[in-house]
C-alpha atoms as an extended CHARMM CRD file, in Angstrom:
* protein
*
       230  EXT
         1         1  UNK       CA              0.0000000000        0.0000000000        0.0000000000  PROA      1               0.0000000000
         2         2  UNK       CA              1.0480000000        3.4920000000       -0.9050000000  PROA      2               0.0000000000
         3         3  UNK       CA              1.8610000000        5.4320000000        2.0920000000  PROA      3               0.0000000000
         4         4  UNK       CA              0.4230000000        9.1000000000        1.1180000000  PROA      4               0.0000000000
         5         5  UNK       CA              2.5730000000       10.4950000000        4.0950000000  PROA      5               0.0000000000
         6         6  UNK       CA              5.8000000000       10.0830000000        1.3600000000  PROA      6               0.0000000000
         7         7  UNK       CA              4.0720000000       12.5920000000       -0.9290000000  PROA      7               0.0000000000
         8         8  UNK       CA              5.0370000000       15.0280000000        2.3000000000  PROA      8               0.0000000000
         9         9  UNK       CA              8.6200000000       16.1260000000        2.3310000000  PROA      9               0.0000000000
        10        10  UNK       CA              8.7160000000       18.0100000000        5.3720000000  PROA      10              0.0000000000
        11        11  UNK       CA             12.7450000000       18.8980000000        4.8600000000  PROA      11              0.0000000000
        12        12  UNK       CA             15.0250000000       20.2080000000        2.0770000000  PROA      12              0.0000000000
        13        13  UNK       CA             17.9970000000       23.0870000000        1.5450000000  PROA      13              0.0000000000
        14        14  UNK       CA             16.2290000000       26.6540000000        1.3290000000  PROA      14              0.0000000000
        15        15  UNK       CA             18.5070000000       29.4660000000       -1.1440000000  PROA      15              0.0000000000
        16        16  UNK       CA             20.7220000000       31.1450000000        1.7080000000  PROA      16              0.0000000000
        17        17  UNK       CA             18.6070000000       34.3410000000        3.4480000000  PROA      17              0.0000000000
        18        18  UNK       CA             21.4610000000       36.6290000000        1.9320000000  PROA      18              0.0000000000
        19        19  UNK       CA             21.0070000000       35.7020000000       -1.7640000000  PROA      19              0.0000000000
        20        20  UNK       CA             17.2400000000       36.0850000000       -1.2430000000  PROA      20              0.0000000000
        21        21  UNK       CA             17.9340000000       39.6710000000       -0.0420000000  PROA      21              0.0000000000
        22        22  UNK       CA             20.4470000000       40.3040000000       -2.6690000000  PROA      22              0.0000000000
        23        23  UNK       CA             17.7510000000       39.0100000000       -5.2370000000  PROA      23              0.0000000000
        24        24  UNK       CA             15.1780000000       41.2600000000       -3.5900000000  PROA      24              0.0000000000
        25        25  UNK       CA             16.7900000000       44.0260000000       -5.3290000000  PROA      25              0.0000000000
        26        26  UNK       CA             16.3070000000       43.3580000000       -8.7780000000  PROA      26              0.0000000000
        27        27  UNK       CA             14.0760000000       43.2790000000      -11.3600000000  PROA      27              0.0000000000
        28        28  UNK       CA             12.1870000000       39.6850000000      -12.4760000000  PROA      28              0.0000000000
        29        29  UNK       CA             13.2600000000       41.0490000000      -15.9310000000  PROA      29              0.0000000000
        30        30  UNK       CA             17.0550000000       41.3780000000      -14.8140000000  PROA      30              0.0000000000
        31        31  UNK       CA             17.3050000000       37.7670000000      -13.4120000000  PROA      31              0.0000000000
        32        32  UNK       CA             15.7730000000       36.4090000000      -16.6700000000  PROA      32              0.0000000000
        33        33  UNK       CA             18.1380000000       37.8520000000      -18.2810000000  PROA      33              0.0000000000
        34        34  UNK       CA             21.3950000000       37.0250000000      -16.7450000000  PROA      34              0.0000000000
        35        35  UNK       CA             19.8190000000       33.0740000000      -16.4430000000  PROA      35              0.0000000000
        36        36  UNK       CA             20.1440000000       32.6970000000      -19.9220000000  PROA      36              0.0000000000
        37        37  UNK       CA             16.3470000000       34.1360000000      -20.3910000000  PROA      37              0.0000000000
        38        38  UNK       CA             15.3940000000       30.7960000000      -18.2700000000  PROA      38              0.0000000000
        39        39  UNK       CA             12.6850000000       30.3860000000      -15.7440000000  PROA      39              0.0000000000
        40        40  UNK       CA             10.1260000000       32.8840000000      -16.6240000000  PROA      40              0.0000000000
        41        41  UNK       CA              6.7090000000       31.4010000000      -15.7320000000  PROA      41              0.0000000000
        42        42  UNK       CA              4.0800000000       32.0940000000      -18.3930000000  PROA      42              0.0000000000
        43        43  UNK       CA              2.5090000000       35.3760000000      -18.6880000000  PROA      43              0.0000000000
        44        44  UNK       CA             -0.6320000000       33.3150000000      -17.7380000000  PROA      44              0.0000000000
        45        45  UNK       CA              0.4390000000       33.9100000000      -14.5240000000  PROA      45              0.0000000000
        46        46  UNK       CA              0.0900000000       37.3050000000      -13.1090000000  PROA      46              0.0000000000
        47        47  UNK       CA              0.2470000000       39.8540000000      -10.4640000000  PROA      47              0.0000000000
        48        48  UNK       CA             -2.5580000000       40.9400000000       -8.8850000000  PROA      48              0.0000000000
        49        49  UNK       CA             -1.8670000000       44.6970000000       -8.3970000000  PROA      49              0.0000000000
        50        50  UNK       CA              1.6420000000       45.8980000000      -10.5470000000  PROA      50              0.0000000000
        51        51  UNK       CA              3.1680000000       47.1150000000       -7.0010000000  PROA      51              0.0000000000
        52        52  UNK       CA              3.0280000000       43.5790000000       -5.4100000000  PROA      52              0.0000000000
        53        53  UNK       CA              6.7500000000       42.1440000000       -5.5230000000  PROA      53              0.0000000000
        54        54  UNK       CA              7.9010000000       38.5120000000       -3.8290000000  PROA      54              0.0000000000
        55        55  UNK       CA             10.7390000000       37.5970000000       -3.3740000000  PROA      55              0.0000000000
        56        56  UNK       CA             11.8190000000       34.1100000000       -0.9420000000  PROA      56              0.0000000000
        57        57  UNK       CA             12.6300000000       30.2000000000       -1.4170000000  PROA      57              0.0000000000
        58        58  UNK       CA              9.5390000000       28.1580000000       -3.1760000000  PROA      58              0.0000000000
        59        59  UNK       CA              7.4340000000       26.1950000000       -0.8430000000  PROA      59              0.0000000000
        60        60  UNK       CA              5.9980000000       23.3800000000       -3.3820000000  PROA      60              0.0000000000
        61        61  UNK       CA              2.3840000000       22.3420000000       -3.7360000000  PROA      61              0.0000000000
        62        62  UNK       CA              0.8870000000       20.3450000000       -6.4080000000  PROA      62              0.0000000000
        63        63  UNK       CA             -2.5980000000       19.9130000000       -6.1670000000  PROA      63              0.0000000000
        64        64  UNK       CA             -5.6140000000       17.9780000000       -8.0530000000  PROA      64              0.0000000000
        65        65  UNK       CA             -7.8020000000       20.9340000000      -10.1940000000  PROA      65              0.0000000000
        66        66  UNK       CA            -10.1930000000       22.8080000000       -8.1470000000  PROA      66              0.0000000000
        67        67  UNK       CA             -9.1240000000       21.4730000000       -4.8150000000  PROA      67              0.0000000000
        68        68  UNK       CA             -7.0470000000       23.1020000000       -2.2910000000  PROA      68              0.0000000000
        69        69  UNK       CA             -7.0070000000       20.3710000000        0.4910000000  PROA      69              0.0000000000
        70        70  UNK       CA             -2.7690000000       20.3770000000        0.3240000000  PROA      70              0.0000000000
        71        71  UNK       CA             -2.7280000000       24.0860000000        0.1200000000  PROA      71              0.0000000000
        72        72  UNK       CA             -4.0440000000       24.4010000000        3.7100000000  PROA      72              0.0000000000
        73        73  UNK       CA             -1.7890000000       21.8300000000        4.8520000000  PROA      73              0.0000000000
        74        74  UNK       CA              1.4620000000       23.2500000000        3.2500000000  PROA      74              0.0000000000
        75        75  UNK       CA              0.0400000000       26.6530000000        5.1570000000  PROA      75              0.0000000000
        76        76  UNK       CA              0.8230000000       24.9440000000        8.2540000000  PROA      76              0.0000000000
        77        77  UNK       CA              4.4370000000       23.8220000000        7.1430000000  PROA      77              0.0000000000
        78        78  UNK       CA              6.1130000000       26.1910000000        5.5170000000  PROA      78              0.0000000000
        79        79  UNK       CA              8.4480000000       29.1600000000        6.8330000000  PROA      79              0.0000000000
        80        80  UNK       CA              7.9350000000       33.1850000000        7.1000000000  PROA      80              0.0000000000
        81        81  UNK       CA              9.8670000000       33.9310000000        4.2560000000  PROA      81              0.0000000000
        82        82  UNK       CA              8.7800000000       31.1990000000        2.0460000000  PROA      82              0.0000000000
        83        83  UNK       CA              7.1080000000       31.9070000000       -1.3930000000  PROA      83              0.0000000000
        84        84  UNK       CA              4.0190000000       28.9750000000       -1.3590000000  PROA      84              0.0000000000
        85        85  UNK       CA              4.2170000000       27.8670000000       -5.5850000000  PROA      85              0.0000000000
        86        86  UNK       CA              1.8190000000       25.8910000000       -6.0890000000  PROA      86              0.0000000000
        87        87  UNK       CA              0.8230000000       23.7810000000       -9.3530000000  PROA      87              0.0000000000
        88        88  UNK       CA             -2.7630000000       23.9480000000       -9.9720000000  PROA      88              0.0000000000
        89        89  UNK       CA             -2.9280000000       22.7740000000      -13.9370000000  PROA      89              0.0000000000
        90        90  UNK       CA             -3.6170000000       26.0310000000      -14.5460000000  PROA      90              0.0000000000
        91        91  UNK       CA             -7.1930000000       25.3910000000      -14.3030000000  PROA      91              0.0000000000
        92        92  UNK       CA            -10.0340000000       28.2280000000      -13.8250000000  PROA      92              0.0000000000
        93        93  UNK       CA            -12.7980000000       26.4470000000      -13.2230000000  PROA      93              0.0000000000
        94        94  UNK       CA            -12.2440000000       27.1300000000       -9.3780000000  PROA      94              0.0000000000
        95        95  UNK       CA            -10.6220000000       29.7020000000       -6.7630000000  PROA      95              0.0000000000
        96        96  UNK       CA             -7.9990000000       27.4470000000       -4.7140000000  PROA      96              0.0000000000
        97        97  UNK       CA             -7.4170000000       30.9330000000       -2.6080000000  PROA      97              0.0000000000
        98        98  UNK       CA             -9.4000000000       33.8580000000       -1.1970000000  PROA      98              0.0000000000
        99        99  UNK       CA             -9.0640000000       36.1330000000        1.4320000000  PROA      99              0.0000000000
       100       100  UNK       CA             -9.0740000000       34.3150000000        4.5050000000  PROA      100             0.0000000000
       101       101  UNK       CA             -6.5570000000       31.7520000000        3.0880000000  PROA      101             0.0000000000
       102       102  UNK       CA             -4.4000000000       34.6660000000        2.2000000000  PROA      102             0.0000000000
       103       103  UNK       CA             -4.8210000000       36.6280000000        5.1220000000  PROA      103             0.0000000000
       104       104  UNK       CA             -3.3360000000       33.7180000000        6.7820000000  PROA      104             0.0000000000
       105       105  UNK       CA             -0.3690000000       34.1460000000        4.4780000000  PROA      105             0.0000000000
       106       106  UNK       CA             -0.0360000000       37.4660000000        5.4440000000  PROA      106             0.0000000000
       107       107  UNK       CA             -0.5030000000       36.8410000000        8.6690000000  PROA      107             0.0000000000
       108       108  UNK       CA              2.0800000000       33.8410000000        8.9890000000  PROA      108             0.0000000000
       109       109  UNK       CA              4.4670000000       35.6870000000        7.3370000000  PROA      109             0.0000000000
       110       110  UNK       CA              5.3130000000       34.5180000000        3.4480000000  PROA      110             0.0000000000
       111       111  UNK       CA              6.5780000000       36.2500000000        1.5960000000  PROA      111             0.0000000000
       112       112  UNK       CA              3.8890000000       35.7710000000       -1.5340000000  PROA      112             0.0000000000
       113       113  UNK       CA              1.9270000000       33.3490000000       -3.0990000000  PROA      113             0.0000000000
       114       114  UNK       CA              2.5750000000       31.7800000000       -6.6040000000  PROA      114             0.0000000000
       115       115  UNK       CA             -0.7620000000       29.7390000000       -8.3110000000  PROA      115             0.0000000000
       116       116  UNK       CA             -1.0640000000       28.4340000000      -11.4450000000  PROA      116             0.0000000000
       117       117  UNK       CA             -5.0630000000       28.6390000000      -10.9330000000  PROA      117             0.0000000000
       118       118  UNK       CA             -7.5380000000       30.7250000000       -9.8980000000  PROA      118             0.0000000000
       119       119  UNK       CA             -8.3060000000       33.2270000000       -6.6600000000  PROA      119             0.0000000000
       120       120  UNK       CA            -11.3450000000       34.6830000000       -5.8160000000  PROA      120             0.0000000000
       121       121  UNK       CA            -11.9920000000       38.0000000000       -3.1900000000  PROA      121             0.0000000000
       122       122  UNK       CA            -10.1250000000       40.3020000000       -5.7680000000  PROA      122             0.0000000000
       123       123  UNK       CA            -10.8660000000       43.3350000000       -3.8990000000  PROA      123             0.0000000000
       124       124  UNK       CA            -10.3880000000       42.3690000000       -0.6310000000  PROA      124             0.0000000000
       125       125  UNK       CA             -7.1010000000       40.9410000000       -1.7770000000  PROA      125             0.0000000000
       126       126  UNK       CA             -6.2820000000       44.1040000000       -3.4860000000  PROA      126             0.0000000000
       127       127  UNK       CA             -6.8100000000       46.0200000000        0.0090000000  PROA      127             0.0000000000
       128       128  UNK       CA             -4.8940000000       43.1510000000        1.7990000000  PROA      128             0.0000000000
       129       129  UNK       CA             -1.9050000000       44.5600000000       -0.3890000000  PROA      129             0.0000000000
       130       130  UNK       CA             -0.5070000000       40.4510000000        0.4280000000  PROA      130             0.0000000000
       131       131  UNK       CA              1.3720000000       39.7730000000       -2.9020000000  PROA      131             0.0000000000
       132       132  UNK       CA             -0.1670000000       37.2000000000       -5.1420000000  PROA      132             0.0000000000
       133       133  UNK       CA              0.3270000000       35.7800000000       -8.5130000000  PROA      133             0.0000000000
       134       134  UNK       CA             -2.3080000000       33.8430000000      -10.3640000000  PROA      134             0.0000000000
       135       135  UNK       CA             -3.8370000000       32.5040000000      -13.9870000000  PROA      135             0.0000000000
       136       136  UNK       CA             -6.6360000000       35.0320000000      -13.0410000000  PROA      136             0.0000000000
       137       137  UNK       CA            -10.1510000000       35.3660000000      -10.7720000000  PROA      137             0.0000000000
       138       138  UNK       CA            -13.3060000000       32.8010000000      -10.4240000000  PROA      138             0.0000000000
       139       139  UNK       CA            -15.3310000000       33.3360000000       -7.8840000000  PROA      139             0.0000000000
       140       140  UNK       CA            -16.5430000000       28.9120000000       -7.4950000000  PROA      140             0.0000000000
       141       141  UNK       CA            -15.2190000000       28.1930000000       -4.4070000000  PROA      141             0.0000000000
       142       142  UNK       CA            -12.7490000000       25.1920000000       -4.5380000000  PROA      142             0.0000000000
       143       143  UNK       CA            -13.1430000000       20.8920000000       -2.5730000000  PROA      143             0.0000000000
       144       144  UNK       CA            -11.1130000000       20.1470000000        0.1680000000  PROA      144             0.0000000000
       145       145  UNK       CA            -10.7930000000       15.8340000000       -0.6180000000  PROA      145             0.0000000000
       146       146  UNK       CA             -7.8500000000       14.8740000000       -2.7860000000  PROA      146             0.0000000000
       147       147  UNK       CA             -4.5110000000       14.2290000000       -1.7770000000  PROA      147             0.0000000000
       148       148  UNK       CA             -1.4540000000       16.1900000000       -3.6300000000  PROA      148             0.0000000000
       149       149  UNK       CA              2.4100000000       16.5980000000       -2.9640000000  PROA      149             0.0000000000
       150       150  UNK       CA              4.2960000000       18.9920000000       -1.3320000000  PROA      150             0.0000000000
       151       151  UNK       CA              7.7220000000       20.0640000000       -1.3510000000  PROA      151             0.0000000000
       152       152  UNK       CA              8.3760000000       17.5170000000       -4.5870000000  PROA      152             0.0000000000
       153       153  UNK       CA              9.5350000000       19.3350000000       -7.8370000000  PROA      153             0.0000000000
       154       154  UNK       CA              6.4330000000       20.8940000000       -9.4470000000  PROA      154             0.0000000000
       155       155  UNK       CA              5.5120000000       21.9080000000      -12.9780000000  PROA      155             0.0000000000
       156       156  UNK       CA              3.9990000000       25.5880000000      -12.2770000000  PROA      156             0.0000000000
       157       157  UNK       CA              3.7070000000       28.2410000000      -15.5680000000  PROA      157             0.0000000000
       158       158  UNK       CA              5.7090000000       25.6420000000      -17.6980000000  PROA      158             0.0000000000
       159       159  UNK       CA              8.8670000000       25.6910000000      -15.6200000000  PROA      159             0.0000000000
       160       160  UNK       CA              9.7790000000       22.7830000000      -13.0800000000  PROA      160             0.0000000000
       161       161  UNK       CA             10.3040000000       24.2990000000       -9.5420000000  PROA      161             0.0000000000
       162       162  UNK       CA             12.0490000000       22.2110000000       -6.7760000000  PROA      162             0.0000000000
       163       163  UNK       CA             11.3790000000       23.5070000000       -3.2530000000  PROA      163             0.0000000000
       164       164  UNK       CA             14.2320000000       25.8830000000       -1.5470000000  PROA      164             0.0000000000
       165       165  UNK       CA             14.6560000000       27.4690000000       -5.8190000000  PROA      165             0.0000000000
       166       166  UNK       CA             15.0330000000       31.2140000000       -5.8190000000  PROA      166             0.0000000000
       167       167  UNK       CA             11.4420000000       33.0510000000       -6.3760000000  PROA      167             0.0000000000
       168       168  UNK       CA             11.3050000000       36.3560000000       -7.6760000000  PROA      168             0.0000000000
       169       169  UNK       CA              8.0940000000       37.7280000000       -8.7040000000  PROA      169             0.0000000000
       170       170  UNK       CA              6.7090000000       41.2710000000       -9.8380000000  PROA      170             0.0000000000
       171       171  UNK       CA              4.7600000000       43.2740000000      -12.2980000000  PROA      171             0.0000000000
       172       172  UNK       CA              6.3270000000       41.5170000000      -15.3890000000  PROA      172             0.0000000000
       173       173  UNK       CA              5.5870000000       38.3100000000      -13.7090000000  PROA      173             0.0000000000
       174       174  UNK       CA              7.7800000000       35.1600000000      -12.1150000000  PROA      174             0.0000000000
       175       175  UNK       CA             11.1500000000       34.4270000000      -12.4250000000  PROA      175             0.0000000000
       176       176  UNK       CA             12.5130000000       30.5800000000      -10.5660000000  PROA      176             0.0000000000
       177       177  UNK       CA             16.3120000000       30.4650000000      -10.4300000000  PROA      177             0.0000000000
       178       178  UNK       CA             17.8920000000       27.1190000000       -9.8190000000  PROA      178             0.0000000000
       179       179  UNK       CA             18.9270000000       27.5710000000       -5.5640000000  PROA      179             0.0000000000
       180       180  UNK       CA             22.5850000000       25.7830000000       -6.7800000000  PROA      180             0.0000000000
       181       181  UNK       CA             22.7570000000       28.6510000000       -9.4360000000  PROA      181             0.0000000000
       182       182  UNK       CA             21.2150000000       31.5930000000       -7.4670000000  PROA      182             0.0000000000
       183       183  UNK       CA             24.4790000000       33.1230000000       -6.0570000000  PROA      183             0.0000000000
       184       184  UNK       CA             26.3460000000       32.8130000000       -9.0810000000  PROA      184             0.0000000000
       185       185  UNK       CA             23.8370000000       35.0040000000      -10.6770000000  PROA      185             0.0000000000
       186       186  UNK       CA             24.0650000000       37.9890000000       -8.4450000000  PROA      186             0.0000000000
       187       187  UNK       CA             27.5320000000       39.8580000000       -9.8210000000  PROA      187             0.0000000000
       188       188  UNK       CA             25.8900000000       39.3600000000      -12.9850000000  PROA      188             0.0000000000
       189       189  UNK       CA             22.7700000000       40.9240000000      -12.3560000000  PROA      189             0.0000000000
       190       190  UNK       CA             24.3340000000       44.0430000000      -10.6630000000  PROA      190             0.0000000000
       191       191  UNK       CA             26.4400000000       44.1890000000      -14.3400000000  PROA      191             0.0000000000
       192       192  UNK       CA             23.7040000000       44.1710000000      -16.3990000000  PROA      192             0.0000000000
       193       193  UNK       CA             21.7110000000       46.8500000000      -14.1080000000  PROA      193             0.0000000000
       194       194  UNK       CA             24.8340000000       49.4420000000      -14.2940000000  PROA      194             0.0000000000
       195       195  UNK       CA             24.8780000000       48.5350000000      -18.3300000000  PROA      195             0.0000000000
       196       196  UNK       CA             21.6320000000       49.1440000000      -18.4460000000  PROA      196             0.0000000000
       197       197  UNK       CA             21.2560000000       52.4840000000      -16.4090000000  PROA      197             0.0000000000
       198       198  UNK       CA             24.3500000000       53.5800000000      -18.4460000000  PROA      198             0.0000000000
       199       199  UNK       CA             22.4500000000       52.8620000000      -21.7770000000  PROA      199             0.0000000000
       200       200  UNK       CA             19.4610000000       54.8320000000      -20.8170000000  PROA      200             0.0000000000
       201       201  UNK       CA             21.5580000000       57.4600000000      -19.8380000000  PROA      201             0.0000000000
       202       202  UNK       CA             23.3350000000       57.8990000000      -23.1060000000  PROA      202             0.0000000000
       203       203  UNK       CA             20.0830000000       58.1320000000      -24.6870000000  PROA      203             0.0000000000
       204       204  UNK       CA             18.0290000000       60.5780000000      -22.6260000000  PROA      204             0.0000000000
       205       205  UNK       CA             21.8080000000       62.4770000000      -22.8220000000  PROA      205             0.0000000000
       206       206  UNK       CA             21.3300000000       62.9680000000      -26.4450000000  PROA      206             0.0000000000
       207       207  UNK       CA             23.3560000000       59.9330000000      -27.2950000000  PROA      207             0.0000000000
       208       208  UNK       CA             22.6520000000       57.4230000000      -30.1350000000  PROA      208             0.0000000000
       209       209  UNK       CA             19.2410000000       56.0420000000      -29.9510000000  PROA      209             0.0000000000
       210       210  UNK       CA             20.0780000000       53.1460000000      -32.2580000000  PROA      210             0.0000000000
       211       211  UNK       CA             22.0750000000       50.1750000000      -30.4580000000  PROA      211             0.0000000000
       212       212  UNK       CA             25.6750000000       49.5130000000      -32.1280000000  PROA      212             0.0000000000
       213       213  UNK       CA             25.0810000000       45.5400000000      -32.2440000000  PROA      213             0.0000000000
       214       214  UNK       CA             22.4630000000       46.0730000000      -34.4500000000  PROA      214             0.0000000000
       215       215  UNK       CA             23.9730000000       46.3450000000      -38.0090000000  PROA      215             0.0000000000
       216       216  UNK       CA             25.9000000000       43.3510000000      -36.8140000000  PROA      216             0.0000000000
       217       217  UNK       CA             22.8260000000       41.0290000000      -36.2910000000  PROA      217             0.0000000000
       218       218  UNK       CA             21.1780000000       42.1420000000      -39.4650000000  PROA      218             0.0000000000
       219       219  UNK       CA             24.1240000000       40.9830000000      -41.2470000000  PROA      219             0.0000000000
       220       220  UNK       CA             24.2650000000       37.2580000000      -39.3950000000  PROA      220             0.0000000000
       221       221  UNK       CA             20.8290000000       37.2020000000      -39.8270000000  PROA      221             0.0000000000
       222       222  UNK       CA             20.6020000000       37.8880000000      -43.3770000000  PROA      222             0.0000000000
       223       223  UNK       CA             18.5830000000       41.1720000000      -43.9900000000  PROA      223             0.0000000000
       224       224  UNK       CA             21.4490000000       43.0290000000      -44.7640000000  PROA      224             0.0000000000
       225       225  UNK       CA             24.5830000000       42.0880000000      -47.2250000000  PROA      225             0.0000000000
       226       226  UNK       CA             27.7820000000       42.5810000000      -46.2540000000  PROA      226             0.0000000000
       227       227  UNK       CA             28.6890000000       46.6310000000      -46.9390000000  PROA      227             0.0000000000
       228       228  UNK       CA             24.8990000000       47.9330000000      -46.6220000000  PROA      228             0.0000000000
       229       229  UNK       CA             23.7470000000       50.1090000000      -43.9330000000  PROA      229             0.0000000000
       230       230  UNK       CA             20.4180000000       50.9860000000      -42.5800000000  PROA      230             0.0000000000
């Protein structure tokens, strides 16, 4: 007999507290980038209000469509800090959360919640402020019966999450960094920031609009011979 206690992995290796605060500081956009443009949830999956930001270790969930049984259960495991992702096959035939749910999030101290499904209570969630990412609202309220995993690799926006990856989440959406590569990415990211602040500079300055790669990648890519210019 299948013991349904395995699908429950109560312990694993969280991203270290000082890469999630280095993290905190950038963009979703900027991490993205400096990944290898890797990890970007689909754009099914978005912020409720453009201010709301996340950013923490993933706390797993996958759950069975329109139930949330596993949900409230991973509630009562996981951290302050922790970013609950949960995997509901994108389905929107049901809310999994609403506002007492979240205000229980808020309240135990997550840092946001990631759900590929549906919420309900938008404007009480909007007043809550409690940052939250999801495929959009429904206002059918979800069942409470069928067992799910948590803390196992999940399959959330199209990109497989393990628990303890790096979550960072904000107006442009979710970005899930490998925890092994999350540290590496950090001098990188504060690279790209400074070249990018330097190239908006140059053009408010009355610098060249145009970017100097491009003639270059015309070329490779065939729209341009060899010799022409735009």
């Amino acid at each position: 007999m299948t013991d349904p206690l395995a699908d429950i992995r109560r312990d694993f290796e969280r991203v270290a507290p000082e890469v999630v605060a280095g993290a905190a500081t950038f963009a979703s956009s900027i991490l993205a980038d400096v990944a290898g443009r890797r990890g970007a949830l689909d754009g099914r999956i978005g912020a409720l209000a453009p201010t709301m930001r996340a950013c923490g270790p993933a706390f797993t969930v996958e759950v069975r469509p329109g139930d949330n049984l596993m949900i409230h259960a991973a509630m009562a495991m996981a951290r302050p800090g922790d970013v609950l992702v949960i995997d509901g096959k994108a389905d929107r035939s049901a809310a999994l959360m609403g506002a007492i749910m979240l205000t229980a999030c808020k309240r135990l101290g997550f840092a946001g919640v990631v759900l590929d499904a549906s919420h309900r209570d938008t404007e009480e969630l909007l007043e809550l402020g409690f940052p939250v990412w999801s495929v959009g609202a429904n206002p059918n309220g979800p069942t409470k019966n069928v067992p799910g995993r948590i803390n196992h690799p999940v399959s959330c926006g199209g990109v497989t999450i393990h628990p303890g990856d790096l979550v960072v989440a904000d107006a442009d959406g979710v970005v899930v960094v490998e925890r092994e590569k999350a540290k590496s990415l950090l001098p990188l990211a504060d690279k790209k920031v400074a070249d990018e602040r330097k190239r908006i500079a140059d053009i408010t300055g009355g610098g060249a609009i145009r970017p100097g790669w491009l003639e270059g990648a015309l070329r490779i890519a065939g729209v341009l011979k060899e010799g022409e210019r735009l």
